[in-house]
Amino acid sequence: MKTLRALLLAIIGVFAAAQAQSNLPAAAQKAMKAIDAEKIRATVKYLADDKLEGRGTGQKGGDMAADWIAAQFKSYGLLPAGDGGTYFQNIQFYGVTTDPAKTRFAFVPSAGAETVLKFADDFVATDMTHSEKSEIDAPIVWVGYGINAPEYKWDDYKDTDVKGKVLLMLVNEPPSNDPNFFKGRALTYYGRWTYKYEEAARRGAVGVILVHQTEMASYPWEVVRNSWGGETSLLKEDTDPKLKSAGWIQLEVARKLAASAGMNLDKMMQEANSRSFKPVELPVKVKETLVSHVRSFASRNVVGEVKGSDSALAKQAILYTAHYDHLGIHPDEPGDNIYNGAADNATGCGILLELARTIAAADQKPKRTVLFAAVTAEEQGLLGSKYLGQHPPVPAKNISLDLNYDDIEPLGEPQQLVVTGAERTSVYPLVEKVAKDFGLAIQPDDRPEAGHYYRSDHFSLARVGVPAFSVNEGALFKGHDLAWGEEKERDYVAHRYHQPSDEYRADMDFTADAKLAKFGLILGWEAANQPTLAGWQAGDEFEKARKAGH
Ligand SMILES: [Zn+2]
């Protein structure tokens, strides 16, 4: 009986799958089958070559990559979707580097001696107003988590006027396992440092000091020091209010600061977990002279499109994104100083190009227009995609879905799919169906508290309301057990991720990348042909932006 039932279910399954796929024209299946793992290999081999010098934003290699991707788009017959009939969106940036020798940062208590902090060891700070020199002499206000989230009835600021002040705050969000309170264990955008800086600046604060705690930030102090020690890129056109000093301090430094104010940091952190928390002004001032090197440079997003086949729906679009930039070349470092970024993210570019090539060649096109964007400055804080979200070739309200590809390690044939955030959108049933057709099990995010959803380019599109998520592989691969895939992942993070050793190797198996490209082609085509635009689940944090209709 059991076998018969299994057999029947299998037959029904095959039938259902066949029926589900039959919604798409034969052209879609043909395009999907034309996706070629070896073409993805060729792209990765080229983009990760030393000649491209790690594709740094504002560096020669980054510009070469953009020109090359545009040439590929052209050769496929994609229409230009950039500025003035080109494939490019020109973006102006500031590059800001804090000068550690000329920068001075001190805590000055109302009584007693000042404490001068040591740059990189004790604190880091960046001038987001891109001034060569900013002076701050302002009281410190402790604001707990620095969050105002009406939907969770949480307001750390209450009615406190923080204009002209420096705010001391925690990263992350109040701890909870209640899914209705800041999504439980999972991190919401309110927990990210980017939000904290934005909110403080909106309220007129001049500076923010984030207290670093390894477990709360989910990365050690070295990561803060390395990523804030070098150049920070800022979008020139960004007119949002900005902090003169956006910084972090070590936990132990914060402890001493609290003690110098006659307070106890542990107790303060405990009090911050309460809804009735109120900001406290410390009897300590920040005296800071922040000196920066500021330069201007330009970089480009590369955008092309395939016009939709349905005259009405062609005004709407689906979007595929992948960042082409990586960390570039670091001339001052000894040895191999080219950050080739083979996995991160020449792989995503290889997938993007195969999607573009095969969809452009299809003898019948999807009903909605299909946009392809290779974006810049992801490693600088998702800036290229932020620009794309604010200047989309098709209005954001008419973009049904963004599928993003970032860092798909070429490890063979994946059996699992990671699509974190997809469950928050109305296309999720479609995602489940297509995943099943491809024999891919959806693997839930095993570390929701790390807030991965807010760390790649799809997030920039979500912020303007576009249902968006990244497509990646899980840890289970054909012919291997789960432990093998997990070990590969650990090995990559420890030995290659964001290091010069993330290089192309001949033994890479691009089956993974081809499979995820095929999955994305079918999913995207289905979304492009759906009668209505995709949206967010009711109550989702991005639903508001979608309804506002940018
Ligand atoms: Zn990446």
Coordinates of C-alpha atoms and ligand atoms in Angstrom, one line a residue:
M1 CA 0.0 0.0 0.0
K2 CA 2.7 2.4 1.0
T3 CA 4.6 1.9 -2.2
L4 CA 1.5 2.3 -4.3
R5 CA 0.6 5.5 -2.5
A6 CA 4.1 6.8 -3.0
L7 CA 4.0 5.9 -6.7
L8 CA 0.6 7.6 -7.1
L9 CA 1.9 10.7 -5.3
A10 CA 5.0 10.7 -7.6
I11 CA 2.8 10.5 -10.7
I12 CA 0.6 13.3 -9.4
G13 CA 3.8 15.3 -8.6
V14 CA 5.2 14.9 -12.1
F15 CA 1.8 15.7 -13.6
A16 CA 1.5 18.8 -11.4
A17 CA 5.0 20.0 -12.2
A18 CA 4.4 19.4 -15.9
Q19 CA 1.1 21.3 -15.7
A20 CA 2.7 24.1 -13.7
Q21 CA 5.5 24.6 -16.2
S22 CA 3.1 24.5 -19.1
N23 CA 2.0 28.1 -18.2
L24 CA 5.1 29.3 -19.9
P25 CA 5.7 29.3 -23.6
A26 CA 8.1 26.7 -25.1
A27 CA 10.5 29.7 -25.7
A28 CA 11.0 30.0 -22.0
Q29 CA 12.0 26.3 -21.6
K30 CA 14.3 26.7 -24.6
A31 CA 16.0 29.8 -23.2
M32 CA 16.4 28.1 -19.8
K33 CA 18.0 25.0 -21.5
A34 CA 20.4 27.3 -23.4
I35 CA 22.0 28.5 -20.2
D36 CA 25.6 27.3 -20.3
A37 CA 27.8 26.6 -17.3
E38 CA 30.9 27.0 -19.4
K39 CA 29.9 30.5 -20.5
I40 CA 29.5 31.4 -16.8
R41 CA 33.0 30.0 -16.3
A42 CA 34.4 32.2 -19.1
T43 CA 32.9 35.3 -17.5
V44 CA 34.3 34.5 -14.1
K45 CA 37.7 33.7 -15.6
Y46 CA 37.7 37.1 -17.4
L47 CA 36.4 39.3 -14.6
A48 CA 38.6 37.7 -11.9
D49 CA 41.7 38.0 -14.0
D50 CA 44.6 40.1 -12.4
K51 CA 44.2 42.4 -15.5
L52 CA 41.0 43.7 -14.0
E53 CA 42.7 44.5 -10.7
G54 CA 39.9 43.3 -8.5
R55 CA 37.3 45.7 -10.0
G56 CA 37.6 48.3 -7.4
T57 CA 35.0 51.1 -7.3
G58 CA 36.6 54.3 -8.7
Q59 CA 39.6 52.2 -10.0
K60 CA 40.7 51.4 -13.5
G61 CA 39.8 47.7 -13.2
G62 CA 36.2 48.5 -12.1
D63 CA 35.8 50.7 -15.2
M64 CA 37.2 48.0 -17.4
A65 CA 34.6 45.5 -16.0
A66 CA 31.8 48.0 -16.6
D67 CA 32.9 48.5 -20.3
W68 CA 33.2 44.8 -20.9
I69 CA 29.8 44.0 -19.4
A70 CA 28.2 46.7 -21.5
A71 CA 29.9 45.2 -24.6
Q72 CA 28.4 41.8 -23.7
F73 CA 24.9 43.4 -23.3
K74 CA 25.3 45.0 -26.7
S75 CA 26.4 41.7 -28.4
Y76 CA 23.3 40.0 -27.0
G77 CA 21.1 42.7 -28.5
L78 CA 19.9 44.2 -25.2
L79 CA 18.6 47.7 -25.5
P80 CA 20.5 50.4 -23.5
A81 CA 18.6 51.4 -20.3
G82 CA 21.1 54.0 -19.0
D83 CA 21.7 57.7 -19.3
G84 CA 21.1 59.3 -22.7
G85 CA 20.7 56.1 -24.7
T86 CA 23.8 54.4 -23.2
Y87 CA 24.2 51.2 -21.1
F88 CA 25.5 53.3 -18.2
Q89 CA 24.2 55.1 -15.2
N90 CA 26.9 57.6 -14.3
I91 CA 27.2 58.0 -10.5
Q92 CA 29.2 60.6 -8.7
F93 CA 30.9 59.7 -5.4
Y94 CA 32.9 61.2 -2.6
G95 CA 35.7 59.0 -1.1
V96 CA 36.3 59.9 2.5
T97 CA 39.3 58.7 4.5
T98 CA 39.8 59.7 8.1
D99 CA 43.3 60.9 8.8
P100 CA 44.3 59.1 12.1
A101 CA 47.3 61.4 12.7
K102 CA 45.3 64.6 12.6
T103 CA 42.1 63.4 14.1
R104 CA 41.5 63.9 17.8
F105 CA 38.7 62.4 19.9
A106 CA 38.3 63.0 23.6
F107 CA 35.7 62.5 26.3
V108 CA 35.6 65.5 28.6
P109 CA 33.8 64.9 31.9
S110 CA 32.3 68.0 33.7
A111 CA 34.9 67.4 36.4
G112 CA 38.2 65.6 36.1
A113 CA 40.7 64.9 33.3
E114 CA 39.7 64.2 29.7
T115 CA 40.3 60.8 28.1
V116 CA 41.8 60.8 24.6
L117 CA 40.9 57.8 22.5
K118 CA 43.2 56.0 20.1
F119 CA 42.0 55.8 16.5
A120 CA 41.5 52.2 15.3
D121 CA 42.2 50.6 18.7
D122 CA 39.6 52.5 20.7
F123 CA 37.3 54.1 18.1
V124 CA 36.7 54.7 14.4
A125 CA 34.8 57.6 12.9
T126 CA 33.9 58.8 9.5
D127 CA 32.7 62.3 8.5
M128 CA 29.5 61.6 6.5
T129 CA 29.3 65.4 5.6
H130 CA 32.5 64.8 3.5
S131 CA 34.1 67.9 5.0
E132 CA 37.9 68.1 5.2
K133 CA 37.6 69.1 8.8
S134 CA 34.7 69.0 11.3
E135 CA 34.8 70.2 14.9
I136 CA 32.5 68.8 17.5
D137 CA 32.1 70.0 21.1
A138 CA 28.8 68.5 22.3
P139 CA 27.2 66.6 25.2
I140 CA 26.7 62.9 25.0
V141 CA 23.2 61.5 25.2
W142 CA 22.7 57.8 25.9
V143 CA 19.7 56.7 23.7
G144 CA 19.7 52.9 24.3
Y145 CA 19.1 51.2 20.9
G146 CA 18.4 54.5 19.1
I147 CA 15.3 53.1 17.5
N148 CA 11.9 54.6 16.8
A149 CA 9.6 51.8 15.5
P150 CA 5.9 52.7 15.7
E151 CA 4.8 49.3 14.4
Y152 CA 6.5 47.7 17.4
K153 CA 5.4 50.5 19.8
W154 CA 9.0 51.2 20.5
D155 CA 10.6 54.7 20.8
D156 CA 14.0 55.1 22.4
Y157 CA 14.0 58.8 21.7
K158 CA 10.7 59.7 23.4
D159 CA 10.5 63.5 23.0
T160 CA 14.2 64.2 23.7
D161 CA 15.7 67.0 21.6
V162 CA 19.0 65.6 20.3
K163 CA 19.9 68.5 18.0
G164 CA 23.6 69.2 18.0
K165 CA 24.3 66.3 20.3
V166 CA 26.4 63.1 20.1
L167 CA 24.4 60.0 20.7
L168 CA 25.7 56.9 22.4
M169 CA 23.8 53.8 21.4
L170 CA 23.8 50.0 21.0
V171 CA 23.8 48.1 17.7
N172 CA 21.1 45.5 17.1
E173 CA 17.6 45.7 18.6
P174 CA 15.9 44.7 21.9
P175 CA 16.3 40.9 22.3
S176 CA 13.2 38.8 22.0
N177 CA 11.9 35.5 20.8
D178 CA 8.5 36.9 20.0
P179 CA 8.1 36.9 16.2
N180 CA 5.7 39.8 16.6
F181 CA 8.3 41.9 18.3
F182 CA 11.1 43.0 16.0
K183 CA 10.6 39.7 14.2
G184 CA 11.9 37.7 17.2
R185 CA 15.4 36.4 16.8
A186 CA 15.6 37.7 13.2
L187 CA 17.2 41.1 12.7
T188 CA 15.1 43.9 11.2
Y189 CA 16.5 47.0 9.5
Y190 CA 16.1 48.8 12.8
G191 CA 19.0 46.8 14.2
R192 CA 21.5 47.7 11.4
W193 CA 24.0 50.4 12.1
T194 CA 23.0 52.2 8.8
Y195 CA 19.5 52.8 10.3
K196 CA 20.9 54.1 13.5
Y197 CA 23.1 56.7 11.7
E198 CA 20.2 57.7 9.4
E199 CA 17.7 58.1 12.3
A200 CA 20.1 60.1 14.4
A201 CA 20.9 62.4 11.5
R202 CA 17.2 62.9 10.7
R203 CA 16.8 64.2 14.3
G204 CA 19.7 66.7 13.9
A205 CA 22.3 64.9 16.0
V206 CA 25.9 65.7 14.9
G207 CA 27.5 62.4 15.9
V208 CA 26.8 58.8 16.8
I209 CA 29.0 56.5 18.9
L210 CA 27.9 52.9 18.5
V211 CA 29.0 50.6 21.3
H212 CA 30.6 47.5 19.7
Q213 CA 29.9 44.1 21.2
T214 CA 31.0 41.1 19.2
E215 CA 27.9 39.0 19.8
M216 CA 25.5 41.9 19.0
A217 CA 27.2 43.1 15.9
S218 CA 27.8 39.4 14.8
Y219 CA 31.4 40.3 13.9
P220 CA 34.5 41.2 15.9
W221 CA 36.1 44.6 16.4
E222 CA 38.7 43.8 13.6
V223 CA 35.9 43.9 11.0
V224 CA 34.8 47.3 12.2
R225 CA 38.3 48.6 12.3
N226 CA 39.2 47.2 8.8
S227 CA 36.0 48.4 7.1
W228 CA 36.0 51.9 8.7
G229 CA 39.8 52.3 8.7
G230 CA 40.0 52.8 4.9
E231 CA 38.1 54.9 2.4
T232 CA 34.3 55.3 2.8
S233 CA 32.4 56.0 -0.4
L234 CA 29.3 58.3 -0.3
L235 CA 26.8 59.1 -3.0
K236 CA 27.3 62.7 -4.0
E237 CA 23.6 63.3 -4.8
D238 CA 22.4 62.0 -1.4
T239 CA 20.7 65.0 0.2
D240 CA 19.6 63.2 3.4
P241 CA 20.9 64.8 6.6
K242 CA 24.3 63.4 7.6
L243 CA 26.4 63.0 10.7
K244 CA 29.7 64.9 11.1
S245 CA 31.0 61.9 13.0
A246 CA 29.6 58.4 12.5
G247 CA 31.6 56.1 14.7
W248 CA 32.1 53.1 16.8
I249 CA 33.8 52.4 20.1
Q250 CA 35.1 49.3 21.8
L251 CA 32.9 47.9 24.6
E252 CA 35.6 48.4 27.2
V253 CA 36.0 52.1 26.2
A254 CA 32.2 52.5 26.6
R255 CA 32.5 50.9 30.1
K256 CA 35.1 53.5 31.1
L257 CA 33.0 56.3 29.6
A258 CA 30.0 55.2 31.7
A259 CA 32.1 54.9 34.8
S260 CA 33.6 58.4 34.3
A261 CA 29.9 59.7 34.3
G262 CA 29.3 57.8 37.6
M263 CA 27.2 55.2 35.7
N264 CA 27.3 51.5 35.0
L265 CA 27.2 50.3 31.4
D266 CA 25.7 46.9 32.2
K267 CA 22.9 48.5 34.1
M268 CA 22.4 51.1 31.3
M269 CA 22.2 48.2 28.7
Q270 CA 19.7 46.4 30.9
E271 CA 17.5 49.5 31.1
A272 CA 17.6 49.9 27.3
N273 CA 15.7 46.6 27.0
S274 CA 12.6 48.3 28.4
R275 CA 9.9 50.1 26.5
S276 CA 9.8 52.8 29.2
F277 CA 13.5 53.6 28.6
K278 CA 14.2 57.3 28.4
P279 CA 17.4 59.0 27.0
V280 CA 19.9 60.2 29.5
E281 CA 22.3 63.0 29.0
L282 CA 25.8 62.2 30.4
P283 CA 27.8 64.7 32.3
V284 CA 30.5 64.1 29.7
K285 CA 31.2 66.0 26.4
V286 CA 32.8 64.8 23.2
K287 CA 35.5 67.0 21.9
E288 CA 36.5 65.9 18.5
T289 CA 38.4 67.2 15.5
L290 CA 37.8 65.0 12.6
V291 CA 40.2 65.5 9.7
S292 CA 39.5 63.6 6.4
H293 CA 41.0 63.2 2.9
V294 CA 38.2 63.8 0.5
R295 CA 38.2 62.9 -3.2
S296 CA 35.6 62.9 -6.0
F297 CA 35.2 60.1 -8.4
A298 CA 32.7 58.5 -10.8
S299 CA 31.6 54.9 -11.3
R300 CA 28.9 53.3 -13.3
N301 CA 26.0 50.9 -13.1
V302 CA 25.5 48.9 -16.4
V303 CA 21.9 48.5 -17.4
G304 CA 20.1 46.9 -20.4
E305 CA 16.7 45.6 -21.2
V306 CA 14.6 43.2 -23.3
K307 CA 11.3 44.8 -24.1
G308 CA 8.2 42.9 -23.0
S309 CA 6.0 41.2 -25.6
D310 CA 2.7 42.5 -24.2
S311 CA 2.0 46.1 -25.2
A312 CA 0.3 47.0 -21.9
L313 CA 2.5 44.9 -19.5
A314 CA 5.8 46.0 -21.2
K315 CA 5.6 49.3 -19.3
Q316 CA 6.2 47.2 -16.2
A317 CA 9.3 45.1 -15.6
I318 CA 11.1 42.4 -13.7
L319 CA 14.7 43.0 -12.8
Y320 CA 17.9 40.9 -12.4
T321 CA 20.8 42.4 -10.4
A322 CA 24.4 41.4 -9.6
H323 CA 27.2 43.7 -8.4
Y324 CA 30.3 43.7 -10.5
D325 CA 32.6 45.6 -8.1
H326 CA 34.9 44.1 -5.6
L327 CA 37.6 45.4 -3.3
G328 CA 40.1 46.3 -6.0
I329 CA 43.9 46.5 -5.7
H330 CA 45.6 47.6 -2.5
P331 CA 49.0 48.9 -3.7
D332 CA 50.3 49.4 -0.2
E333 CA 49.9 45.7 0.8
P334 CA 52.9 43.3 0.3
G335 CA 52.5 40.1 -1.8
D336 CA 49.3 39.4 -3.8
N337 CA 47.3 42.6 -3.3
I338 CA 44.7 42.1 -6.0
Y339 CA 41.2 41.2 -4.5
N340 CA 40.0 39.3 -7.6
G341 CA 36.5 38.6 -6.3
A342 CA 36.0 35.4 -8.4
A343 CA 33.1 34.1 -6.2
D344 CA 32.3 37.6 -5.0
N345 CA 30.8 38.5 -7.4
A346 CA 32.1 37.5 -10.8
T347 CA 29.9 34.4 -10.4
G348 CA 26.7 36.6 -10.0
C349 CA 27.8 38.6 -13.1
G350 CA 28.3 35.3 -15.0
I351 CA 24.7 34.3 -14.1
L352 CA 23.4 37.8 -15.0
L353 CA 25.0 37.7 -18.4
E354 CA 23.7 34.2 -19.2
L355 CA 20.2 35.3 -18.2
A356 CA 20.6 38.4 -20.5
R357 CA 22.0 36.3 -23.4
T358 CA 19.3 33.6 -23.3
I359 CA 16.3 35.9 -22.7
A360 CA 17.4 38.3 -25.4
A361 CA 17.8 35.4 -27.9
A362 CA 14.3 33.8 -27.1
D363 CA 12.0 33.8 -30.1
Q364 CA 9.1 34.8 -27.8
K365 CA 9.8 37.3 -25.0
P366 CA 8.3 37.6 -21.5
K367 CA 5.2 39.8 -21.3
R368 CA 6.8 42.4 -19.0
T369 CA 10.1 44.1 -19.8
V370 CA 13.2 42.4 -18.4
L371 CA 15.8 44.7 -16.9
F372 CA 19.4 43.6 -16.3
A373 CA 21.6 45.6 -14.0
A374 CA 25.3 45.0 -13.1
V375 CA 25.7 47.4 -10.2
T376 CA 28.8 49.1 -8.8
A377 CA 29.9 50.0 -5.2
E378 CA 28.2 47.1 -3.4
E379 CA 31.2 46.6 -1.3
Q380 CA 31.0 50.3 -0.4
G381 CA 27.6 49.9 1.3
L382 CA 25.2 48.9 -1.5
L383 CA 25.6 52.3 -3.1
G384 CA 25.3 51.4 -6.8
S385 CA 22.0 49.6 -6.1
K386 CA 20.8 52.4 -3.9
Y387 CA 21.3 54.7 -6.9
L388 CA 19.5 52.2 -9.2
G389 CA 16.6 52.1 -6.7
Q390 CA 16.4 55.9 -6.8
H391 CA 16.8 56.1 -10.6
P392 CA 15.2 52.9 -11.9
P393 CA 14.9 52.8 -15.8
V394 CA 11.2 51.8 -15.1
P395 CA 9.5 53.4 -12.1
A396 CA 10.0 51.2 -9.0
K397 CA 6.2 50.9 -8.5
N398 CA 6.1 49.2 -11.9
I399 CA 8.9 46.7 -11.1
S400 CA 7.3 43.5 -10.1
L401 CA 10.4 41.7 -8.7
D402 CA 14.1 41.9 -8.3
L403 CA 16.2 38.7 -8.3
N404 CA 19.7 39.3 -7.1
Y405 CA 22.8 37.1 -7.4
D406 CA 25.7 37.6 -5.1
D407 CA 28.6 35.1 -4.5
I408 CA 27.4 31.8 -5.8
E409 CA 30.3 29.4 -5.1
P410 CA 30.9 27.0 -8.1
L411 CA 30.7 23.8 -6.1
G412 CA 28.7 21.4 -8.3
E413 CA 25.0 20.6 -8.4
P414 CA 23.1 22.2 -5.5
Q415 CA 20.2 20.4 -3.9
Q416 CA 19.2 23.3 -1.8
L417 CA 18.2 26.9 -2.4
V418 CA 18.5 29.9 -0.1
V419 CA 16.0 32.7 -0.9
T420 CA 15.9 34.6 2.4
G421 CA 13.2 37.3 2.2
A422 CA 11.2 35.6 -0.6
E423 CA 8.7 34.4 2.1
R424 CA 7.9 38.0 2.7
T425 CA 6.7 38.6 -0.8
S426 CA 3.6 37.5 -2.8
V427 CA 5.7 35.5 -5.2
Y428 CA 6.6 32.9 -2.6
P429 CA 4.1 30.2 -3.7
L430 CA 5.7 30.6 -7.2
V431 CA 9.2 30.3 -5.7
E432 CA 8.2 27.1 -3.9
K433 CA 6.7 25.7 -7.1
V434 CA 9.7 26.5 -9.3
A435 CA 12.1 25.3 -6.6
K436 CA 10.2 22.0 -6.5
D437 CA 10.4 21.6 -10.3
F438 CA 14.1 22.0 -10.1
G439 CA 14.5 19.5 -7.3
L440 CA 15.7 22.3 -5.0
A441 CA 14.7 22.2 -1.3
I442 CA 14.3 25.7 0.2
Q443 CA 16.7 26.0 3.1
P444 CA 15.7 28.4 5.8
D445 CA 18.2 31.1 7.0
D446 CA 20.2 29.4 9.8
R447 CA 21.3 32.7 11.3
P448 CA 18.4 35.2 10.9
E449 CA 20.0 37.3 13.7
A450 CA 22.9 38.2 11.4
G451 CA 20.4 40.2 9.2
H452 CA 21.7 38.9 5.9
Y453 CA 18.7 40.3 4.2
Y454 CA 20.0 43.9 4.7
R455 CA 23.5 43.1 3.4
S456 CA 23.1 42.7 -0.4
D457 CA 21.8 44.7 -3.3
H458 CA 18.3 43.4 -3.3
F459 CA 17.8 45.4 -0.1
S460 CA 18.2 48.7 -2.0
L461 CA 15.3 47.7 -4.2
A462 CA 13.2 46.6 -1.3
R463 CA 13.7 50.0 0.3
V464 CA 11.9 51.6 -2.6
G465 CA 9.2 48.9 -2.3
V466 CA 10.2 46.4 -5.0
P467 CA 9.7 42.8 -3.8
A468 CA 13.3 41.6 -3.9
F469 CA 15.6 38.9 -2.7
S470 CA 18.8 37.1 -3.5
V471 CA 19.0 33.6 -5.0
N472 CA 21.8 31.4 -3.6
E473 CA 22.7 27.7 -3.0
G474 CA 22.4 25.9 0.3
A475 CA 25.0 23.5 1.7
L476 CA 23.8 20.2 0.2
F477 CA 25.3 19.2 -3.1
K478 CA 24.8 16.1 -5.3
G479 CA 27.2 13.3 -4.5
H480 CA 28.1 14.8 -1.1
D481 CA 26.7 14.9 2.4
L482 CA 25.7 18.1 4.2
A483 CA 28.9 18.1 6.2
W484 CA 30.9 18.4 2.9
G485 CA 29.0 21.6 1.9
E486 CA 29.2 23.1 5.3
E487 CA 33.0 22.5 5.4
K488 CA 33.3 24.1 1.9
E489 CA 31.5 27.1 3.2
R490 CA 33.6 27.4 6.4
D491 CA 36.8 27.0 4.3
Y492 CA 35.6 29.8 1.9
V493 CA 34.7 32.2 4.7
A494 CA 38.0 31.5 6.5
H495 CA 40.4 31.5 3.6
R496 CA 39.0 33.4 0.6
Y497 CA 36.0 35.6 1.4
H498 CA 37.1 39.3 0.9
Q499 CA 40.7 38.2 0.5
P500 CA 43.1 38.2 -2.5
S501 CA 42.8 34.4 -2.6
D502 CA 39.2 34.6 -3.9
E503 CA 40.5 33.7 -7.4
Y504 CA 39.4 31.7 -10.4
R505 CA 40.5 28.1 -10.4
A506 CA 40.2 25.6 -13.3
D507 CA 38.6 23.0 -11.0
M508 CA 35.6 25.2 -10.2
D509 CA 32.3 23.4 -11.1
F510 CA 29.8 26.0 -12.5
T511 CA 26.9 23.5 -12.5
A512 CA 25.7 25.4 -9.4
D513 CA 25.7 28.7 -11.1
A514 CA 24.0 27.4 -14.2
K515 CA 21.3 25.7 -12.1
L516 CA 20.5 28.9 -10.1
A517 CA 20.5 30.9 -13.4
K518 CA 17.9 28.4 -14.8
F519 CA 15.8 28.6 -11.7
G520 CA 15.9 32.4 -11.9
L521 CA 15.0 32.4 -15.5
I522 CA 11.9 30.4 -15.0
L523 CA 10.9 32.2 -11.8
G524 CA 11.5 35.6 -13.4
W525 CA 9.6 34.7 -16.6
E526 CA 6.6 33.4 -14.5
A527 CA 6.7 36.7 -12.5
A528 CA 7.0 38.7 -15.8
N529 CA 3.8 36.9 -17.1
Q530 CA 1.7 37.1 -14.0
P531 CA -1.5 39.1 -14.4
T532 CA -0.7 41.4 -11.4
L533 CA 2.4 43.0 -10.0
A534 CA 4.1 41.3 -7.0
G535 CA 3.9 42.8 -3.5
W536 CA 4.8 42.3 0.1
Q537 CA 3.0 40.3 2.7
A538 CA 0.6 42.5 4.8
G539 CA 2.4 44.3 7.6
D540 CA 5.9 43.8 6.1
E541 CA 8.4 46.6 6.8
F542 CA 8.6 47.3 3.0
E543 CA 4.9 47.3 2.3
K544 CA 4.7 51.0 3.2
A545 CA 7.2 51.9 0.5
R546 CA 5.4 49.7 -2.1
K547 CA 2.1 51.4 -1.3
A548 CA 3.7 54.9 -1.4
G549 CA 4.4 54.0 -5.1
H550 CA 7.8 55.6 -5.9
Ligands
ZN1 ZN 29.1 40.3 -3.0

